[in-house]
Amino acid sequence: MSTGCIDPQAGLRELLEFSQKLAQGLGNLRAAAGVEAGCSERETVYRDGKIALHRYRSIAPPAGVAPLLICFGFVNRPWMMDLQPDRSLIRRLLERGLDVYLVDWGYPDGAERFDDLADYLEGYLHDCVSHVLDTHAIDALNLLGVCQGGTFSLCYTALHPERVRNLITMVTPVDFHTPENLLAKWIRGIDVDALVDSQGNVSGELLNVVFLSLMPFRLTQQKYVGLVDVLQNPQQVENFVRMEKWIFDSPDHPGEVFRQFARAFFQGNALLAGSLEIDGRRVDLRNITQPVLNVFAQQDHLVPPSASLALGRCTGSKDYSTFSLDVGHIGIYVSGKSQRELPDRIATWLKERTTK
Amino acid sequence: MSGAANDPFHASFEQYFGLARGVWELATRALQSAGDPAAQARTFSEAFGGLRGDRQPPPPSWMQGWAQAIAGMPGGLPGMVGGAPGASWLPGGLAWAGPDIPALGFTRERQEAVRRLGTLCARVIERQQELATHWRAFWEEALRALGDEAARRIAAGKPPGSIREIYDLWVECAENAWARMAHAPAYLESQARLVNAFSAWRTEQQSQMDAALRALDLPTRGELNSLHLRVRRLRAELRRLEKLLAPPRSTARATPRRGTRARTRKVRS
């Protein structure tokens, strides 16, 4: 295509420079191949099949608040919360004296294909909560739900409000039918029963393709062109590769959970409709009367702010507040801005509600 | 009549009938020259050599069907009875007669199954093509947007100054065009139809694979599912009983729960 605006010689120079940067940076890329993730010391304190409850070792004097249990979703592995020393929400929280637990769902396989939301919430998550409560001899803990794990946490809190002292939701979808929610629109016309019956567990690979398809040119091309700009910097290359590893380390979604989640939330918008039942009990967000902090990302293309903000309209909490950052869905976990501001906000918010 | 002439079944029948008539004629002529073996041989040779035009052998699909039938049948009839590995010979069956002819004979259920698979596969391809029309429209729109945006910048005296800048502009235009398409009801419907068609095809594949596994006395997905469901029901029952037996939470906190946990772990692993 003739642009009429680029000097051909300058264009050639640009291509040459790009090639040189690529060639010179390949060594750094090669060196980053074995990069590892996860940086904070932890101990597995409870295990049930593939599900593990980890407790992170404290690194600061206790803040005097109830332990914080982090509940992640199935879509990716939870180690995004503790990626590396300078990008670890968990480490920042530990530095502020919080006692942090994390539920790890593991990699579900064929044995879990019929496990449904009741098994995960009333079974596994409930047992993990019980373990923490018993360990600390307390009645209620602080719960932090992330993304899909946030939706799980909302359901759990609505069903067992007496066990959750404070609830924090992070990039959590509540209203699945807002106009920006492309993922929900894509799922709405799909015969979820036929999909799950034919797939069993829904593969992480398939889900990744779907997520990439939301912004295919940025996520499958431009990002890698941009990588060439930082190839000279081994640290940045390592960060990039570590992030890649996280993004594509995608467990399969247990079939029944997917079926229920897609039908109830994506198709039926069940949290707003009040139509979800788990183990025969209706999930009513008005049962959530404890303090709620709703954290969302302003540039989130996966969970648009409008999807998260709906929570304010439907909980029964009189102490509801929001916190947002001008970052995307991933940036909320790892961006410098998030690392500087979010842990402080969470720790302060919890401390304020402990002394009240 | 023209409809009948275009009907593949009708055409095949005509060809087959022509061939049979030719064979009958040459056999009659050969018999008329009885007593002269040389004349008989000549007659047969000329007669078969002259089978051309409207007396050509049956159409390739018909021939192919039988060739596949013969080549694909491991162990002949026992192979057909024994199981699906021999099923590859089936598509040829009566396919030449048209898709609306019901499957006949001993293997009719298998023929029907293979037809179902073919129909579902064809539907997937059809849906893919339908979706591809949206993609074609998307590419056109994205390229047009790039051209318009570049022209707008040039007119404003701020032309893209580098290849990278043009590339970034392309990504921006493409993403915008993609988002417009991806949110459009027509695209949503088309994409969902493809996914649904694919699910139906896959379900049929699994069903036939299960039939093959059953024939070999190997575990099928259906059997595994039944077992998984039984285990799950047992676990649910166990959980219900554990809840019934558990002491109230205030007492529970005073009691070490290690034993209970260990039991739970063992059962659920």
XYZ file of C-alpha atoms in Angstrom:
625
model
C 0.000 0.000 0.000
C 1.355 3.403 -0.901
C 0.960 5.690 2.059
C 2.405 8.730 0.431
C 3.898 9.696 3.753
C 6.831 7.427 4.548
C 10.230 7.962 3.061
C 11.215 4.553 1.583
C 14.712 4.828 3.033
C 13.364 5.607 6.472
C 11.009 2.662 6.140
C 13.867 0.340 5.274
C 15.901 1.685 8.173
C 12.996 1.025 10.493
C 12.664 -2.547 9.303
C 16.396 -3.072 9.659
C 16.384 -1.696 13.196
C 13.439 -3.910 14.086
C 15.283 -6.956 12.767
C 18.419 -5.999 14.674
C 16.505 -5.541 17.925
C 14.876 -8.895 17.397
C 18.163 -10.638 16.658
C 19.971 -9.036 19.585
C 17.165 -9.759 22.010
C 16.727 -13.418 21.173
C 19.365 -14.343 23.747
C 17.312 -12.721 26.486
C 14.212 -14.498 25.268
C 16.056 -17.811 25.274
C 17.377 -17.159 28.790
C 13.837 -16.526 30.020
C 12.590 -19.921 28.890
C 12.819 -21.496 32.332
C 11.316 -18.607 34.232
C 9.406 -19.577 37.363
C 6.492 -17.942 39.093
C 5.424 -17.679 42.705
C 7.613 -16.018 45.253
C 6.118 -16.096 48.712
C 6.662 -18.968 51.101
C 3.554 -20.957 51.830
C 2.361 -24.152 53.373
C -0.443 -26.413 52.230
C -2.611 -26.708 55.317
C -5.521 -28.658 53.932
C -6.096 -30.838 50.903
C -9.144 -32.574 49.500
C -8.459 -34.383 46.244
C -7.090 -31.797 43.840
C -8.182 -28.887 45.984
C -5.539 -27.343 48.230
C -5.675 -24.635 50.850
C -2.397 -22.738 51.156
C -1.402 -20.503 54.003
C 1.297 -17.906 53.340
C 4.047 -17.423 55.887
C 3.824 -14.097 57.635
C 6.610 -11.591 57.025
C 5.395 -8.731 59.201
C 3.855 -8.233 62.626
C 0.161 -9.195 62.589
C -2.242 -6.413 61.712
C -4.798 -7.810 64.108
C -7.474 -8.530 61.556
C -9.212 -11.810 60.784
C -7.443 -14.017 58.255
C -8.039 -13.296 54.589
C -9.057 -16.169 52.345
C -8.511 -15.622 48.611
C -10.838 -17.470 46.265
C -9.786 -17.604 42.620
C -11.772 -18.936 39.656
C -11.100 -21.851 37.333
C -10.133 -19.827 34.324
C -6.453 -19.473 35.243
C -4.148 -20.501 38.021
C -4.126 -18.397 41.176
C -0.390 -17.771 41.189
C -1.072 -14.508 39.375
C -1.674 -13.185 42.869
C 1.942 -13.981 43.769
C 3.745 -13.748 40.451
C 7.151 -12.372 41.494
C 8.469 -10.258 44.377
C 7.701 -6.909 42.803
C 4.381 -8.074 41.358
C 2.650 -9.873 44.136
C -0.564 -8.700 45.705
C -0.176 -11.457 48.280
C 3.301 -10.320 49.286
C 2.142 -6.719 49.616
C -0.709 -7.908 51.867
C 1.699 -10.005 53.947
C 3.940 -6.953 54.336
C 0.944 -5.203 55.855
C 0.538 -7.907 58.464
C -2.386 -9.817 56.960
C -2.722 -13.559 57.421
C -3.355 -14.814 53.894
C -4.890 -18.110 52.763
C -5.544 -19.155 49.175
C -7.871 -21.790 47.735
C -6.305 -23.596 44.797
C -8.730 -25.654 42.684
C -5.904 -27.513 40.940
C -6.333 -28.925 37.457
C -9.760 -30.576 37.220
C -9.891 -33.650 35.020
C -12.451 -36.257 34.029
C -13.039 -37.188 37.659
C -14.461 -33.723 38.293
C -16.605 -33.396 35.206
C -19.833 -33.855 37.168
C -18.816 -31.744 40.147
C -21.135 -28.766 40.194
C -21.308 -25.435 41.951
C -22.750 -27.077 45.045
C -19.752 -29.424 45.254
C -17.312 -26.574 44.921
C -19.040 -23.986 47.087
C -20.894 -26.025 49.684
C -18.272 -28.741 49.659
C -14.708 -27.699 48.919
C -14.880 -23.971 49.646
C -17.004 -24.534 52.728
C -14.457 -27.028 54.078
C -11.607 -24.607 53.414
C -13.485 -21.866 55.267
C -14.169 -24.290 58.131
C -10.492 -25.129 58.316
C -9.501 -21.482 58.654
C -12.245 -20.762 61.193
C -11.271 -23.758 63.297
C -7.568 -22.999 63.097
C -8.108 -19.485 64.382
C -11.062 -20.294 66.628
C -13.161 -17.562 65.060
C -16.672 -17.365 63.670
C -16.010 -15.420 60.491
C -13.119 -14.622 58.164
C -12.402 -12.054 55.484
C -13.053 -13.287 51.972
C -11.433 -11.928 48.807
C -12.929 -13.267 45.588
C -11.166 -12.711 42.304
C -12.870 -12.647 38.888
C -14.954 -15.821 38.614
C -13.836 -16.566 42.166
C -15.514 -13.294 43.094
C -18.811 -14.586 41.780
C -18.255 -17.767 43.792
C -17.510 -15.650 46.853
C -20.702 -13.659 46.406
C -22.712 -16.879 46.237
C -20.933 -18.321 49.251
C -21.376 -15.178 51.321
C -25.056 -14.985 50.400
C -25.506 -18.581 51.532
C -23.318 -18.332 54.648
C -23.269 -14.694 55.696
C -22.396 -15.618 59.278
C -19.018 -17.021 58.160
C -17.782 -13.939 56.290
C -16.795 -10.865 58.254
C -15.868 -8.629 55.303
C -16.159 -9.336 51.609
C -13.832 -8.003 48.935
C -14.644 -8.650 45.286
C -12.044 -8.014 42.638
C -12.853 -7.675 38.904
C -15.983 -9.673 39.624
C -18.891 -9.954 37.216
C -22.309 -9.460 38.803
C -24.495 -8.150 35.981
C -23.676 -10.374 33.001
C -25.971 -8.592 30.593
C -24.450 -5.143 30.309
C -24.028 -3.965 26.700
C -20.210 -4.082 26.743
C -20.055 -7.691 27.844
C -19.051 -9.405 24.602
C -18.287 -12.710 26.249
C -21.821 -12.928 27.618
C -23.270 -12.044 24.220
C -21.264 -14.810 22.578
C -22.418 -17.394 25.081
C -26.054 -16.389 25.083
C -27.022 -18.167 21.846
C -25.007 -21.298 22.505
C -26.653 -24.559 23.423
C -24.650 -24.985 26.624
C -26.085 -28.418 27.354
C -25.002 -29.738 23.971
C -21.590 -28.142 24.379
C -20.935 -29.633 27.803
C -22.456 -32.999 26.905
C -20.128 -33.249 23.932
C -17.030 -31.744 25.566
C -17.196 -33.010 29.130
C -14.835 -30.604 30.840
C -14.457 -27.474 28.767
C -10.816 -27.256 27.844
C -8.687 -24.356 28.941
C -7.316 -24.201 25.429
C -10.785 -23.589 24.009
C -11.452 -20.908 26.583
C -8.159 -19.227 25.746
C -9.127 -19.060 22.091
C -12.385 -17.433 23.113
C -10.650 -14.893 25.333
C -8.098 -14.059 22.651
C -10.903 -13.641 20.139
C -12.322 -10.774 22.144
C -9.443 -8.579 20.918
C -7.606 -10.771 18.431
C -5.303 -8.202 16.829
C -3.988 -6.779 20.054
C -3.732 -10.065 21.906
C -2.318 -12.320 19.222
C -0.171 -9.878 17.223
C 0.485 -6.406 18.516
C 1.535 -7.659 21.899
C 4.350 -9.681 20.352
C 5.445 -6.857 18.063
C 5.650 -4.757 21.218
C 7.797 -7.404 22.871
C 10.609 -6.595 20.429
C 10.833 -3.113 21.957
C 11.764 -4.536 25.346
C 13.845 -7.497 24.236
C 17.039 -5.723 25.263
C 15.908 -5.712 28.859
C 16.252 -9.170 30.440
C 14.027 -8.220 33.357
C 11.184 -7.098 31.152
C 11.554 -10.165 28.951
C 11.326 -12.378 32.015
C 8.209 -10.538 33.145
C 6.686 -10.965 29.722
C 7.400 -14.679 29.563
C 6.145 -15.199 33.095
C 2.916 -13.486 32.181
C 2.609 -15.581 29.031
C 3.050 -18.651 31.119
C 0.254 -17.583 33.421
C -2.122 -16.615 30.644
C -1.810 -19.961 28.912
C -1.623 -22.100 32.029
C -5.336 -22.681 31.830
C -6.967 -25.597 33.611
C -9.973 -27.272 32.074
C -13.272 -26.063 33.432
C -15.259 -28.800 35.195
C -18.125 -29.538 32.816
C -21.011 -29.189 35.245
C -19.634 -26.017 36.767
C -19.312 -24.584 33.277
C -22.846 -25.639 32.427
C -24.268 -24.021 35.554
C -22.115 -20.937 35.327
C -22.886 -20.322 31.670
C -26.586 -21.009 31.953
C -27.199 -19.299 35.256
C -24.933 -16.282 34.926
C -24.099 -15.640 31.283
C -27.513 -16.615 29.960
C -29.837 -16.125 32.929
C -28.056 -13.270 34.752
C -28.978 -15.169 37.889
C -27.365 -12.928 40.493
C -29.566 -10.055 39.452
C -32.584 -12.188 38.729
C -32.235 -13.960 42.058
C -32.868 -17.214 40.237
C -29.819 -19.238 41.252
C -30.216 -22.145 43.629
C -27.285 -24.038 45.065
C -27.983 -27.232 46.915
C -31.648 -26.282 47.015
C -31.024 -22.862 48.543
C -31.635 -19.635 46.717
C -28.688 -17.278 46.345
C -29.949 -13.858 47.367
C -27.385 -11.062 47.320
C -29.518 -9.107 49.794
C -28.273 -11.589 52.393
C -24.862 -9.960 52.053
C -25.079 -7.396 54.821
C -21.427 -7.308 55.848
C -19.047 -4.605 54.590
C -18.227 -4.998 50.889
C -15.303 -3.539 48.966
C -15.757 -3.863 45.207
C -12.490 -3.508 43.271
C -12.663 -3.156 39.497
C -10.478 -2.184 36.555
C -11.611 0.735 34.441
C -10.186 -0.721 31.207
C -11.307 -4.279 31.787
C -12.437 -5.912 28.521
C -13.267 -9.250 30.148
C -15.296 -8.009 33.093
C -16.442 -4.516 32.116
C -16.791 -2.062 35.010
C -20.540 -1.978 34.426
C -20.683 -5.716 35.140
C -18.937 -5.247 38.507
C -20.608 -2.021 39.565
C -24.034 -3.633 39.538
C -23.118 -5.148 42.898
C -23.807 -1.823 44.603
C -27.451 -2.048 43.585
C -28.140 -5.537 44.809
C -26.305 -6.311 48.045
C -27.930 -5.798 51.392
C -24.756 -4.159 52.715
C -24.969 -0.705 54.234
C -21.188 -0.444 54.113
C -20.476 -0.787 50.409
C -17.565 0.947 48.701
C -15.687 0.699 45.435
C -12.102 1.096 44.411
C -10.945 1.252 40.822
C -7.747 1.739 38.879
C -7.223 2.863 35.312
C -5.856 -0.517 34.237
C -7.077 -3.626 32.435
C -8.146 -7.003 33.739
C -4.566 -8.233 34.115
C -3.194 -4.885 35.225
C -5.295 -5.008 38.374
C -3.122 -7.905 39.577
C 0.306 -6.854 38.456
C 0.612 -3.267 37.272
C 2.917 -0.949 39.182
C -0.035 1.324 39.957
C -1.975 -1.580 41.392
C 0.987 -2.770 43.453
C 1.334 0.694 44.934
C -2.304 1.420 45.683
C -4.437 -1.711 45.960
C -2.758 -3.552 48.876
C -2.852 -0.413 50.989
C -6.483 0.094 50.179
C -7.398 -3.481 51.100
C -5.355 -3.546 54.299
C -6.616 -0.175 55.463
C -10.214 -1.044 54.625
C -9.989 -4.282 56.598
C -8.292 -2.652 59.575
C -10.919 0.073 59.718
C -13.637 -2.547 59.849
C -11.877 -4.544 62.517
C -11.631 -1.667 64.975
C -15.217 -0.508 64.408
C -39.719 -35.956 -16.569
C -36.758 -33.655 -16.587
C -36.780 -33.975 -12.801
C -36.520 -37.734 -13.130
C -33.752 -37.404 -15.699
C -31.728 -35.231 -13.315
C -32.299 -37.567 -10.429
C -29.029 -39.412 -9.769
C -30.936 -42.502 -8.769
C -32.888 -42.489 -12.031
C -29.740 -41.933 -14.084
C -27.926 -44.742 -12.309
C -30.859 -47.046 -12.842
C -30.907 -46.274 -16.576
C -27.193 -46.978 -16.863
C -27.467 -50.166 -14.908
C -30.468 -51.278 -16.956
C -28.591 -50.524 -20.179
C -25.670 -52.593 -19.035
C -27.907 -55.528 -18.117
C -29.671 -55.340 -21.479
C -26.321 -55.377 -23.278
C -25.149 -58.400 -21.367
C -28.408 -60.172 -22.169
C -28.110 -59.364 -25.912
C -24.567 -60.550 -26.215
C -25.311 -63.726 -24.305
C -28.208 -64.434 -26.717
C -26.000 -63.828 -29.751
C -23.315 -66.064 -28.358
C -25.816 -68.825 -27.788
C -27.099 -68.473 -31.363
C -23.632 -69.290 -32.666
C -23.505 -72.530 -30.738
C -21.279 -75.230 -32.125
C -18.535 -72.887 -33.359
C -16.229 -72.079 -30.429
C -14.162 -69.642 -32.499
C -17.291 -67.750 -33.518
C -18.520 -67.777 -29.929
C -15.244 -66.316 -28.683
C -15.266 -63.680 -31.399
C -18.849 -62.767 -30.599
C -18.109 -62.389 -26.875
C -14.944 -60.415 -27.568
C -16.631 -58.017 -29.961
C -19.704 -57.691 -27.846
C -17.883 -56.788 -24.612
C -15.366 -54.669 -26.484
C -18.276 -52.722 -27.904
C -19.815 -51.875 -24.512
C -19.361 -48.104 -24.654
C -21.544 -45.061 -24.565
C -24.878 -45.873 -22.999
C -23.559 -49.273 -22.045
C -20.732 -48.060 -19.867
C -20.261 -49.675 -16.479
C -22.198 -48.208 -13.558
C -21.178 -44.760 -12.351
C -17.990 -44.346 -10.334
C -19.794 -43.746 -7.064
C -21.578 -47.020 -7.428
C -18.377 -48.839 -8.281
C -16.505 -47.041 -5.591
C -19.096 -48.058 -3.066
C -18.622 -51.709 -3.761
C -14.875 -51.410 -4.059
C -14.819 -49.783 -0.626
C -17.211 -52.382 0.642
C -14.922 -55.159 -0.405
C -11.718 -53.450 0.678
C -13.084 -52.173 3.966
C -14.673 -55.338 5.299
C -12.218 -56.996 7.636
C -13.068 -60.671 7.604
C -16.153 -60.189 5.471
C -19.481 -60.726 7.212
C -18.010 -61.452 10.654
C -16.307 -58.081 10.449
C -19.639 -56.430 9.794
C -21.243 -58.206 12.688
C -18.335 -57.733 15.056
C -18.199 -53.995 15.135
C -17.474 -50.602 13.840
C -13.906 -51.020 12.592
C -15.425 -52.383 9.409
C -17.934 -49.591 9.205
C -15.761 -47.634 6.817
C -17.207 -49.628 3.955
C -20.688 -48.367 4.665
C -20.744 -44.850 3.244
C -20.666 -46.309 -0.246
C -23.736 -48.489 0.429
C -26.686 -46.935 -1.274
C -25.260 -43.434 -1.212
C -25.356 -43.268 -4.990
C -29.120 -43.650 -4.804
C -29.516 -40.312 -3.026
C -29.674 -39.207 0.593
C -33.442 -39.607 0.874
C -33.436 -43.353 0.257
C -33.829 -45.142 3.593
C -31.012 -47.459 4.529
C -31.915 -51.090 3.908
C -30.755 -54.473 5.012
C -28.773 -56.042 7.751
C -26.521 -53.034 8.305
C -29.213 -50.406 8.026
C -28.662 -48.967 11.518
C -25.002 -48.480 10.813
C -25.710 -46.943 7.457
C -28.105 -44.535 9.135
C -25.484 -43.637 11.738
C -22.884 -42.927 9.081
C -25.380 -40.825 7.172
C -26.171 -38.859 10.324
C -22.494 -38.181 10.774
C -22.194 -37.005 7.182
C -25.212 -34.734 7.509
C -23.920 -33.189 10.735
C -20.459 -32.713 9.262
C -21.996 -31.013 6.239
C -23.919 -28.738 8.573
C -20.714 -27.727 10.346
C -19.127 -26.850 7.002
C -22.223 -24.906 6.013
C -22.161 -22.939 9.263
C -18.448 -22.256 8.861
C -19.098 -20.828 5.437
C -21.905 -18.735 6.834
C -19.584 -17.328 9.503
C -16.885 -16.751 6.900
C -19.162 -14.296 5.100
C -19.077 -12.130 8.227
C -15.302 -12.396 8.345
C -15.021 -11.346 4.717
C -17.193 -8.320 5.435
C -15.035 -7.589 8.474
C -11.787 -7.566 6.439
C -13.318 -5.216 3.916
C -14.516 -2.869 6.607
C -11.217 -2.943 8.499
C -9.198 -2.146 5.369
C -11.599 0.581 4.348
C -11.352 2.095 7.828
C -7.560 2.012 7.634
C -7.615 3.798 4.291
C -10.097 6.390 5.538
C -8.195 7.031 8.753
C -4.839 7.315 6.972
C -6.403 9.724 4.455
C -7.905 11.744 7.289
C -4.554 12.072 9.004
C -2.770 12.995 5.801
C -5.402 15.632 5.087
C -4.960 16.974 8.608
C -1.220 17.290 8.013
C -0.386 14.501 10.469
C 0.445 11.507 8.257
C 1.692 8.282 9.855
C 5.440 8.753 10.033
C 6.633 5.168 10.269
C 5.739 1.620 9.367
C 5.090 0.952 13.024
C 2.674 3.812 13.204
C 0.778 2.427 10.221
C 0.783 -0.998 11.811
C -0.608 0.363 15.067
C -3.231 2.248 13.097
C -4.156 -0.972 11.331
C -4.565 -2.789 14.650
C -6.768 -0.012 15.949
C -8.964 -0.029 12.827
C -9.128 -3.819 12.779
C -10.077 -4.053 16.446
C -12.802 -1.456 16.015
C -14.187 -3.248 12.979
C -13.935 -6.566 14.792
C -15.794 -5.213 17.808
C -18.569 -3.851 15.587
C -18.941 -7.214 13.888
C -18.581 -9.284 17.057
C -21.359 -7.405 18.857
C -23.771 -7.509 15.908
C -26.799 -9.801 16.371
C -26.287 -11.438 12.960
C -22.732 -12.426 13.872
C -23.723 -13.622 17.344
C -26.370 -15.828 15.825
C -24.075 -17.182 13.155
C -21.279 -17.966 15.589
C -23.658 -19.670 18.012
C -25.080 -21.765 15.169
C -21.587 -22.946 14.267
C -20.797 -23.901 17.863
C -24.112 -25.728 18.162
C -23.580 -27.556 14.876
C -20.120 -28.573 16.028
C -21.496 -29.861 19.332
C -24.087 -31.974 17.517
C -21.429 -33.434 15.223
C -19.146 -34.215 18.121
C -21.958 -35.873 20.057
C -22.674 -38.148 17.101
C -18.968 -38.970 16.756
C -18.845 -39.924 20.408
C -21.945 -42.047 20.085
C -20.414 -44.001 17.214
C -17.101 -44.287 18.989
C -18.963 -45.673 21.998
C -20.609 -48.244 19.734
C -17.190 -49.316 18.476
C -15.825 -49.535 22.016
C -18.811 -51.593 23.133
C -18.177 -54.006 20.280
C -14.618 -54.453 21.534
C -15.785 -54.757 25.147
C -13.832 -51.644 26.127
C -15.151 -49.008 28.542
C -17.305 -46.399 26.894
C -17.781 -42.737 27.788
C -21.367 -43.540 28.710
C -20.268 -46.197 31.204
C -17.632 -43.892 32.693
C -20.219 -41.162 33.060
C -22.535 -43.541 34.908
C -19.753 -44.477 37.296
C -18.735 -40.868 37.877
C -22.334 -39.997 38.652
C -22.648 -42.873 41.100
C -19.496 -41.786 42.936
C -20.747 -38.233 42.984
C -24.087 -39.294 44.458
C -22.281 -41.273 47.142
C -20.107 -38.297 47.998
C -23.121 -36.014 48.204
C -24.779 -38.483 50.536
C -21.625 -38.667 52.626
C -21.507 -34.900 52.853
C -25.129 -34.794 53.935
C -24.499 -37.384 56.657
C -21.354 -35.597 57.839
C -23.354 -32.418 58.225
C -26.007 -34.261 60.211
C -23.440 -35.803 62.510
C -21.279 -32.710 62.952
C -21.517 -31.033 66.342
C -22.730 -27.409 66.434
C -20.003 -24.926 65.436
C -19.432 -23.560 68.951
C -18.642 -27.065 70.185
C -16.773 -27.907 67.025
C -14.310 -25.098 67.600
C -13.419 -26.519 70.994
C -12.899 -29.948 69.483
C -9.872 -30.686 67.326
C -11.165 -31.486 63.833
C -8.097 -33.234 62.520
C -9.684 -36.648 62.593
C -12.712 -35.496 60.694
C -10.547 -33.774 58.109
C -8.399 -36.811 57.594
C -11.497 -38.903 57.002
C -12.905 -36.390 54.583
C -9.645 -36.249 52.704
C -9.432 -39.966 52.350
C -12.918 -40.338 50.999
C -12.771 -37.463 48.567
C -9.326 -38.092 47.119
